[in-house]
mmCIF file of C-alpha atoms in Angstrom:
data_model
loop_
_atom_site.group_PDB
_atom_site.id
_atom_site.type_symbol
_atom_site.label_atom_id
_atom_site.label_comp_id
_atom_site.label_asym_id
_atom_site.label_seq_id
_atom_site.Cartn_x
_atom_site.Cartn_y
_atom_site.Cartn_z
ATOM 1 C CA MET A 1492 101.407 122.094 133.360
ATOM 2 C CA MET A 1493 102.297 120.067 130.272
ATOM 3 C CA ARG A 1494 100.397 117.072 131.656
ATOM 4 C CA GLN A 1495 97.335 119.252 132.256
ATOM 5 C CA GLU A 1496 97.457 120.610 128.668
ATOM 6 C CA SER A 1497 97.926 117.097 127.281
ATOM 7 C CA PHE A 1498 94.984 115.801 129.330
ATOM 8 C CA SER A 1499 92.817 118.711 128.179
ATOM 9 C CA THR A 1500 93.665 118.053 124.521
ATOM 10 C CA MET A 1501 92.990 114.331 124.849
ATOM 11 C CA SER A 1502 89.664 115.061 126.559
ATOM 12 C CA SER A 1503 88.645 117.310 123.667
ATOM 13 C CA PHE A 1504 89.612 114.647 121.158
ATOM 14 C CA TYR A 1505 87.631 111.938 122.939
ATOM 15 C CA ALA A 1506 84.702 114.314 123.447
ATOM 16 C CA LEU A 1507 84.528 114.983 119.711
ATOM 17 C CA PHE A 1508 84.939 111.274 118.914
ATOM 18 C CA TYR A 1509 82.215 110.363 121.429
ATOM 19 C CA LYS A 1510 79.919 113.070 120.040
ATOM 20 C CA GLU A 1511 80.295 111.723 116.496
ATOM 21 C CA VAL A 1512 79.678 108.115 117.526
ATOM 22 C CA LYS A 1513 76.689 109.062 119.661
ATOM 23 C CA ARG A 1514 75.311 111.224 116.826
ATOM 24 C CA PHE A 1515 74.839 108.284 114.440
ATOM 25 C CA TRP A 1516 74.011 105.763 117.175
ATOM 26 C CA ARG A 1517 71.055 107.800 118.499
ATOM 27 C CA VAL A 1518 69.418 107.399 115.085
ATOM 28 C CA SER A 1519 70.640 103.838 114.554
ATOM 29 C CA PHE A 1520 67.342 102.777 113.003
ATOM 30 C CA GLN A 1521 68.174 105.108 110.106
ATOM 31 C CA THR A 1522 71.982 104.864 110.065
ATOM 32 C CA VAL A 1523 72.448 101.137 110.799
ATOM 33 C CA ALA A 1524 69.213 99.181 110.349
ATOM 34 C CA ALA A 1525 68.206 100.813 107.038
ATOM 35 C CA PRO A 1526 71.506 100.048 105.187
ATOM 36 C CA VAL A 1527 71.395 96.459 106.497
ATOM 37 C CA LEU A 1528 67.863 96.020 105.143
ATOM 38 C CA THR A 1529 68.879 97.528 101.783
ATOM 39 C CA ALA A 1530 71.823 95.116 101.447
ATOM 40 C CA LEU A 1531 69.593 92.211 102.418
ATOM 41 C CA LEU A 1532 67.145 93.132 99.653
ATOM 42 C CA TYR A 1533 70.015 93.360 97.139
ATOM 43 C CA LEU A 1534 71.121 89.864 98.139
ATOM 44 C CA MET A 1535 67.641 88.354 97.947
ATOM 45 C CA ILE A 1536 66.924 89.861 94.517
ATOM 46 C CA PHE A 1537 70.279 89.557 92.742
ATOM 47 C CA GLY A 1538 71.214 86.307 94.464
ATOM 48 C CA HIS A 1539 67.925 84.649 93.533
ATOM 49 C CA VAL A 1540 67.972 85.872 89.922
ATOM 50 C CA LEU A 1541 71.650 85.293 89.094
ATOM 51 C CA GLU A 1542 72.612 82.325 91.296
ATOM 52 C CA ASP A 1543 72.306 79.753 88.472
ATOM 53 C CA HIS A 1544 73.444 82.070 85.659
ATOM 54 C CA VAL A 1545 76.690 83.701 86.863
ATOM 55 C CA LYS A 1546 79.831 81.708 87.639
ATOM 56 C CA VAL A 1547 82.762 83.318 89.472
ATOM 57 C CA TYR A 1548 86.088 81.826 90.618
ATOM 58 C CA ASN A 1549 84.866 78.356 89.462
ATOM 59 C CA THR A 1550 83.911 76.826 92.825
ATOM 60 C CA ILE A 1551 82.300 79.832 94.533
ATOM 61 C CA SER A 1552 78.535 80.362 94.354
ATOM 62 C CA TYR A 1553 77.254 83.736 93.200
ATOM 63 C CA THR A 1554 75.547 84.378 96.545
ATOM 64 C CA ALA A 1555 78.807 83.797 98.419
ATOM 65 C CA PHE A 1556 80.617 86.046 95.922
ATOM 66 C CA LEU A 1557 78.027 88.797 96.373
ATOM 67 C CA ILE A 1558 78.036 88.986 100.189
ATOM 68 C CA PRO A 1559 81.562 90.485 100.665
ATOM 69 C CA GLY A 1560 80.759 93.030 97.945
ATOM 70 C CA LEU A 1561 77.598 94.115 99.729
ATOM 71 C CA VAL A 1562 79.427 94.305 103.060
ATOM 72 C CA MET A 1563 82.159 96.498 101.603
ATOM 73 C CA MET A 1564 79.658 98.672 99.711
ATOM 74 C CA SER A 1565 77.865 99.333 103.004
ATOM 75 C CA ILE A 1566 81.140 100.154 104.755
ATOM 76 C CA LEU A 1567 82.145 102.630 102.052
ATOM 77 C CA GLN A 1568 78.827 104.452 101.765
ATOM 78 C CA ASN A 1569 78.278 104.761 105.503
ATOM 79 C CA SER A 1570 81.820 105.868 106.309
ATOM 80 C CA PHE A 1571 81.476 108.620 103.719
ATOM 81 C CA ALA A 1572 78.013 109.582 104.947
ATOM 82 C CA ASN A 1573 79.090 109.934 108.574
ATOM 83 C CA THR A 1574 81.781 112.574 108.123
ATOM 84 C CA SER A 1575 80.147 114.454 105.254
ATOM 85 C CA SER A 1576 76.661 114.650 106.809
ATOM 86 C CA SER A 1577 78.043 115.675 110.193
ATOM 87 C CA LEU A 1578 80.029 118.572 108.766
ATOM 88 C CA ILE A 1579 77.295 119.880 106.480
ATOM 89 C CA GLN A 1580 74.758 119.597 109.301
ATOM 90 C CA SER A 1581 77.044 121.586 111.613
ATOM 91 C CA LYS A 1582 77.504 124.222 108.913
ATOM 92 C CA VAL A 1583 73.806 124.621 108.200
ATOM 93 C CA THR A 1584 72.752 124.748 111.862
ATOM 94 C CA GLY A 1585 75.674 127.026 112.779
ATOM 95 C CA ASN A 1586 77.073 124.904 115.613
ATOM 96 C CA LEU A 1587 80.364 124.215 113.822
ATOM 97 C CA ILE A 1588 81.823 127.216 115.640
ATOM 98 C CA PHE A 1589 81.701 125.292 118.939
ATOM 99 C CA VAL A 1590 83.810 122.496 117.460
ATOM 100 C CA LEU A 1591 86.290 124.974 115.982
ATOM 101 C CA LEU A 1592 86.662 126.763 119.347
ATOM 102 C CA ALA A 1593 87.646 123.528 121.106
ATOM 103 C CA PRO A 1594 91.385 123.089 121.880
ATOM 104 C CA LEU A 1595 91.964 120.682 118.991
ATOM 105 C CA SER A 1596 94.684 120.550 116.384
ATOM 106 C CA HIS A 1597 93.656 119.876 112.791
ATOM 107 C CA PHE A 1598 95.113 116.345 113.123
ATOM 108 C CA GLU A 1599 92.966 115.608 116.187
ATOM 109 C CA PHE A 1600 89.918 117.093 114.459
ATOM 110 C CA PHE A 1601 90.609 114.828 111.460
ATOM 111 C CA SER A 1602 91.277 111.737 113.610
ATOM 112 C CA ALA A 1603 88.119 112.109 115.718
ATOM 113 C CA TYR A 1604 85.846 112.438 112.687
ATOM 114 C CA VAL A 1605 87.557 109.647 110.728
ATOM 115 C CA LEU A 1606 87.628 107.199 113.662
ATOM 116 C CA ALA A 1607 83.940 107.760 114.381
ATOM 117 C CA ALA A 1608 83.109 107.198 110.706
ATOM 118 C CA ILE A 1609 85.181 103.995 110.716
ATOM 119 C CA VAL A 1610 83.163 102.787 113.713
ATOM 120 C CA ARG A 1611 79.914 103.407 111.833
ATOM 121 C CA GLY A 1612 81.246 101.678 108.697
ATOM 122 C CA VAL A 1613 82.354 98.627 110.697
ATOM 123 C CA VAL A 1614 79.071 98.445 112.640
ATOM 124 C CA VAL A 1615 76.976 98.606 109.456
ATOM 125 C CA GLY A 1616 79.289 96.201 107.589
ATOM 126 C CA SER A 1617 79.124 93.701 110.461
ATOM 127 C CA GLY A 1618 75.344 94.015 110.520
ATOM 128 C CA VAL A 1619 75.131 93.351 106.788
ATOM 129 C CA PHE A 1620 77.353 90.292 107.096
ATOM 130 C CA LEU A 1621 75.373 88.859 110.041
ATOM 131 C CA ALA A 1622 72.105 89.399 108.150
ATOM 132 C CA THR A 1623 73.316 87.819 104.897
ATOM 133 C CA CYS A 1624 75.712 85.039 105.908
ATOM 134 C CA TRP A 1625 72.779 82.668 106.617
ATOM 135 C CA PHE A 1626 72.020 82.382 102.903
ATOM 136 C CA THR A 1627 75.166 80.389 102.041
ATOM 137 C CA ASN A 1628 78.346 78.903 103.491
ATOM 138 C CA MET A 1629 81.022 81.574 103.823
ATOM 139 C CA SER A 1630 84.752 80.878 104.037
ATOM 140 C CA PHE A 1631 87.465 83.004 105.668
ATOM 141 C CA ALA A 1632 90.674 82.268 103.781
ATOM 142 C CA PHE A 1633 92.639 85.229 105.172
ATOM 143 C CA PRO A 1634 90.795 87.008 108.045
ATOM 144 C CA LEU A 1635 93.604 89.538 108.506
ATOM 145 C CA TRP A 1636 93.122 90.776 104.944
ATOM 146 C CA ILE A 1637 89.416 91.221 105.643
ATOM 147 C CA ILE A 1638 90.179 93.414 108.654
ATOM 148 C CA VAL A 1639 92.913 95.422 106.931
ATOM 149 C CA PHE A 1640 90.907 96.150 103.777
ATOM 150 C CA GLY A 1641 87.749 96.880 105.784
ATOM 151 C CA LEU A 1642 89.450 99.419 108.057
ATOM 152 C CA MET A 1643 91.581 101.068 105.381
ATOM 153 C CA SER A 1644 88.678 101.422 102.955
ATOM 154 C CA ALA A 1645 86.509 102.937 105.694
ATOM 155 C CA ALA A 1646 89.327 105.380 106.490
ATOM 156 C CA VAL A 1647 89.630 106.434 102.837
ATOM 157 C CA LEU A 1648 85.912 107.134 102.469
ATOM 158 C CA SER A 1649 85.818 108.886 105.848
ATOM 159 C CA ALA A 1650 88.550 111.287 104.718
ATOM 160 C CA LEU A 1651 86.800 111.735 101.380
ATOM 161 C CA GLY A 1652 83.596 112.544 103.266
ATOM 162 C CA LEU A 1653 85.440 115.219 105.237
ATOM 163 C CA ILE A 1654 86.570 116.841 101.993
ATOM 164 C CA ALA A 1655 83.044 116.757 100.573
ATOM 165 C CA GLY A 1656 81.600 118.152 103.802
ATOM 166 C CA ILE A 1657 84.124 120.998 103.878
ATOM 167 C CA ILE A 1658 83.598 121.941 100.218
ATOM 168 C CA SER A 1659 79.783 121.700 100.267
ATOM 169 C CA GLU A 1660 77.770 124.607 101.604
ATOM 170 C CA LYS A 1661 74.302 123.135 101.025
ATOM 171 C CA TYR A 1662 72.714 119.710 101.265
ATOM 172 C CA ASP A 1663 72.128 119.542 97.508
ATOM 173 C CA GLN A 1664 75.847 120.116 96.814
ATOM 174 C CA LEU A 1665 76.700 117.215 99.089
ATOM 175 C CA ALA A 1666 73.974 115.094 97.492
ATOM 176 C CA ALA A 1667 75.471 115.801 94.055
ATOM 177 C CA PHE A 1668 78.886 114.625 95.277
ATOM 178 C CA GLN A 1669 77.335 111.469 96.699
ATOM 179 C CA ASN A 1670 75.010 110.667 93.798
ATOM 180 C CA PHE A 1671 77.366 111.503 90.918
ATOM 181 C CA PHE A 1672 80.662 110.240 92.323
ATOM 182 C CA ILE A 1673 80.428 107.947 95.355
ATOM 183 C CA MET A 1674 77.397 105.933 94.253
ATOM 184 C CA PRO A 1675 78.529 105.269 90.625
ATOM 185 C CA ALA A 1676 82.120 104.503 91.671
ATOM 186 C CA THR A 1677 80.829 102.019 94.267
ATOM 187 C CA MET A 1678 78.237 100.309 92.072
ATOM 188 C CA LEU A 1679 80.709 99.969 89.155
ATOM 189 C CA SER A 1680 83.551 98.577 91.260
ATOM 190 C CA GLY A 1681 82.647 94.882 91.069
ATOM 191 C CA VAL A 1682 80.142 94.556 93.894
ATOM 192 C CA PHE A 1683 77.813 92.467 91.727
ATOM 193 C CA TYR A 1684 80.261 90.963 89.208
ATOM 194 C CA SER A 1685 83.858 90.048 88.462
ATOM 195 C CA ILE A 1686 85.475 92.620 86.168
ATOM 196 C CA HIS A 1687 86.812 89.754 84.019
ATOM 197 C CA SER A 1688 83.241 89.249 82.805
ATOM 198 C CA LEU A 1689 83.329 92.752 81.259
ATOM 199 C CA PRO A 1690 84.329 93.706 77.696
ATOM 200 C CA ASP A 1691 87.986 94.689 77.328
ATOM 201 C CA ILE A 1692 87.359 98.431 77.282
ATOM 202 C CA TRP A 1693 85.357 98.373 80.517
ATOM 203 C CA LEU A 1694 87.835 95.958 82.061
ATOM 204 C CA LYS A 1695 90.574 98.546 81.523
ATOM 205 C CA VAL A 1696 88.377 101.389 82.770
ATOM 206 C CA SER A 1697 87.643 99.451 85.966
ATOM 207 C CA HIS A 1698 91.341 99.479 86.852
ATOM 208 C CA PHE A 1699 91.167 103.282 87.182
ATOM 209 C CA ASN A 1700 88.434 103.011 89.808
ATOM 210 C CA PRO A 1701 90.076 102.925 93.273
ATOM 211 C CA PHE A 1702 86.895 101.480 94.798
ATOM 212 C CA PHE A 1703 87.432 98.327 92.742
ATOM 213 C CA TYR A 1704 90.677 97.575 94.635
ATOM 214 C CA MET A 1705 88.905 97.972 97.985
ATOM 215 C CA ILE A 1706 86.219 95.426 97.144
ATOM 216 C CA ASP A 1707 88.541 93.048 95.311
ATOM 217 C CA GLY A 1708 91.063 92.989 98.176
ATOM 218 C CA PHE A 1709 88.294 92.587 100.760
ATOM 219 C CA ARG A 1710 86.845 89.663 98.781
ATOM 220 C CA TYR A 1711 90.309 88.056 98.639
ATOM 221 C CA GLY A 1712 90.210 87.748 102.426
ATOM 222 C CA PHE A 1713 87.130 85.527 102.166
ATOM 223 C CA PHE A 1714 88.016 83.299 99.198
ATOM 224 C CA GLY A 1715 91.769 83.582 98.639
ATOM 225 C CA ALA A 1716 90.958 84.528 95.046
ATOM 226 C CA SER A 1717 90.776 87.952 93.421
ATOM 227 C CA ASP A 1718 90.901 89.723 90.066
ATOM 228 C CA VAL A 1719 94.241 91.437 90.874
ATOM 229 C CA SER A 1720 96.998 90.881 93.430
ATOM 230 C CA PRO A 1721 95.859 91.876 96.969
ATOM 231 C CA TRP A 1722 99.244 93.503 97.533
ATOM 232 C CA TRP A 1723 98.688 95.748 94.529
ATOM 233 C CA SER A 1724 95.185 96.565 95.822
ATOM 234 C CA LEU A 1725 96.631 97.417 99.236
ATOM 235 C CA ALA A 1726 99.224 99.711 97.665
ATOM 236 C CA VAL A 1727 96.546 101.550 95.656
ATOM 237 C CA ILE A 1728 94.326 102.017 98.708
ATOM 238 C CA ALA A 1729 97.254 103.220 100.851
ATOM 239 C CA ALA A 1730 98.269 105.746 98.186
ATOM 240 C CA PHE A 1731 94.661 106.928 97.827
ATOM 241 C CA PHE A 1732 94.365 107.366 101.597
ATOM 242 C CA ILE A 1733 97.570 109.407 101.786
ATOM 243 C CA VAL A 1734 96.259 111.737 99.071
ATOM 244 C CA VAL A 1735 92.747 112.287 100.480
ATOM 245 C CA ALA A 1736 93.977 112.486 104.089
ATOM 246 C CA GLY A 1737 96.609 115.047 103.060
ATOM 247 C CA ILE A 1738 93.988 117.165 101.271
ATOM 248 C CA ALA A 1739 91.538 116.946 104.179
ATOM 249 C CA MET A 1740 94.140 117.917 106.793
ATOM 250 C CA ARG A 1741 95.380 120.777 104.615
ATOM 251 C CA MET A 1742 91.813 122.112 104.404
ATOM 252 C CA LEU A 1743 91.399 121.784 108.167
ATOM 253 C CA SER A 1744 94.733 123.463 108.947
ATOM 254 C CA THR A 1745 93.963 126.453 106.707
ATOM 255 C CA GLY A 1746 90.298 126.642 107.728
ATOM 256 C CA TYR A 1747 89.166 126.414 104.112
ATOM 257 C CA LYS A 1748 85.401 127.141 104.021
ATOM 258 C CA LEU A 1749 85.282 126.612 107.785
ATOM 259 C CA ARG A 1750 86.631 129.820 109.348
ATOM 260 C CA TYR A 1751 85.031 132.809 107.682
#
């Protein structure tokens, strides 16, 4: 009996995970190809204009410096978009009730959504890297750091997307969250520059942006150089994930704005 219940629960978890992966993959031209093209355009424009004018880490070209930032920016934005858009879409169309009726605990609900969003973030990030790496010679100083920061950052934004999707009741509320928080925090986190090129006041402000640690740690995996210690970046990201994951699971366990 216990084995049957366990199998049923696992089947529900995998069904929800499969549904979320299939949801974004069926529109992959919009969810995967479009972000890759956008990142490619960023690289062609900023790389061409700033290649001979911006120096970072002494021996690294600006184009090489920019590519990991664009990859991580794509991972963050798409991980957030997957969970948040799925939830708000289910709310608006009214089919969220079918997910809530499934034999899933709030932890399994959280895990299925977050894992699917991580898959989308990794797929888009890999696509961006494959499309941009031909423009310069890329190094891989510490591949394990690349994997760790990529997965953990995707997990953080996936959990944050769940929170935004639960709180929002309309598409414009979710758009406000994305346009006035996620987008500015991502663009001002050092994707296009090293924070040491900023004035002192903005250098200090940048240290309060958790997205900066995600991109800086991810970039360390490629070049073995970073603006702050990768261990410190990892600690900040881990703490941020614990906070947002705790909030998201608390909302799911209480049914906040989901069961009414």
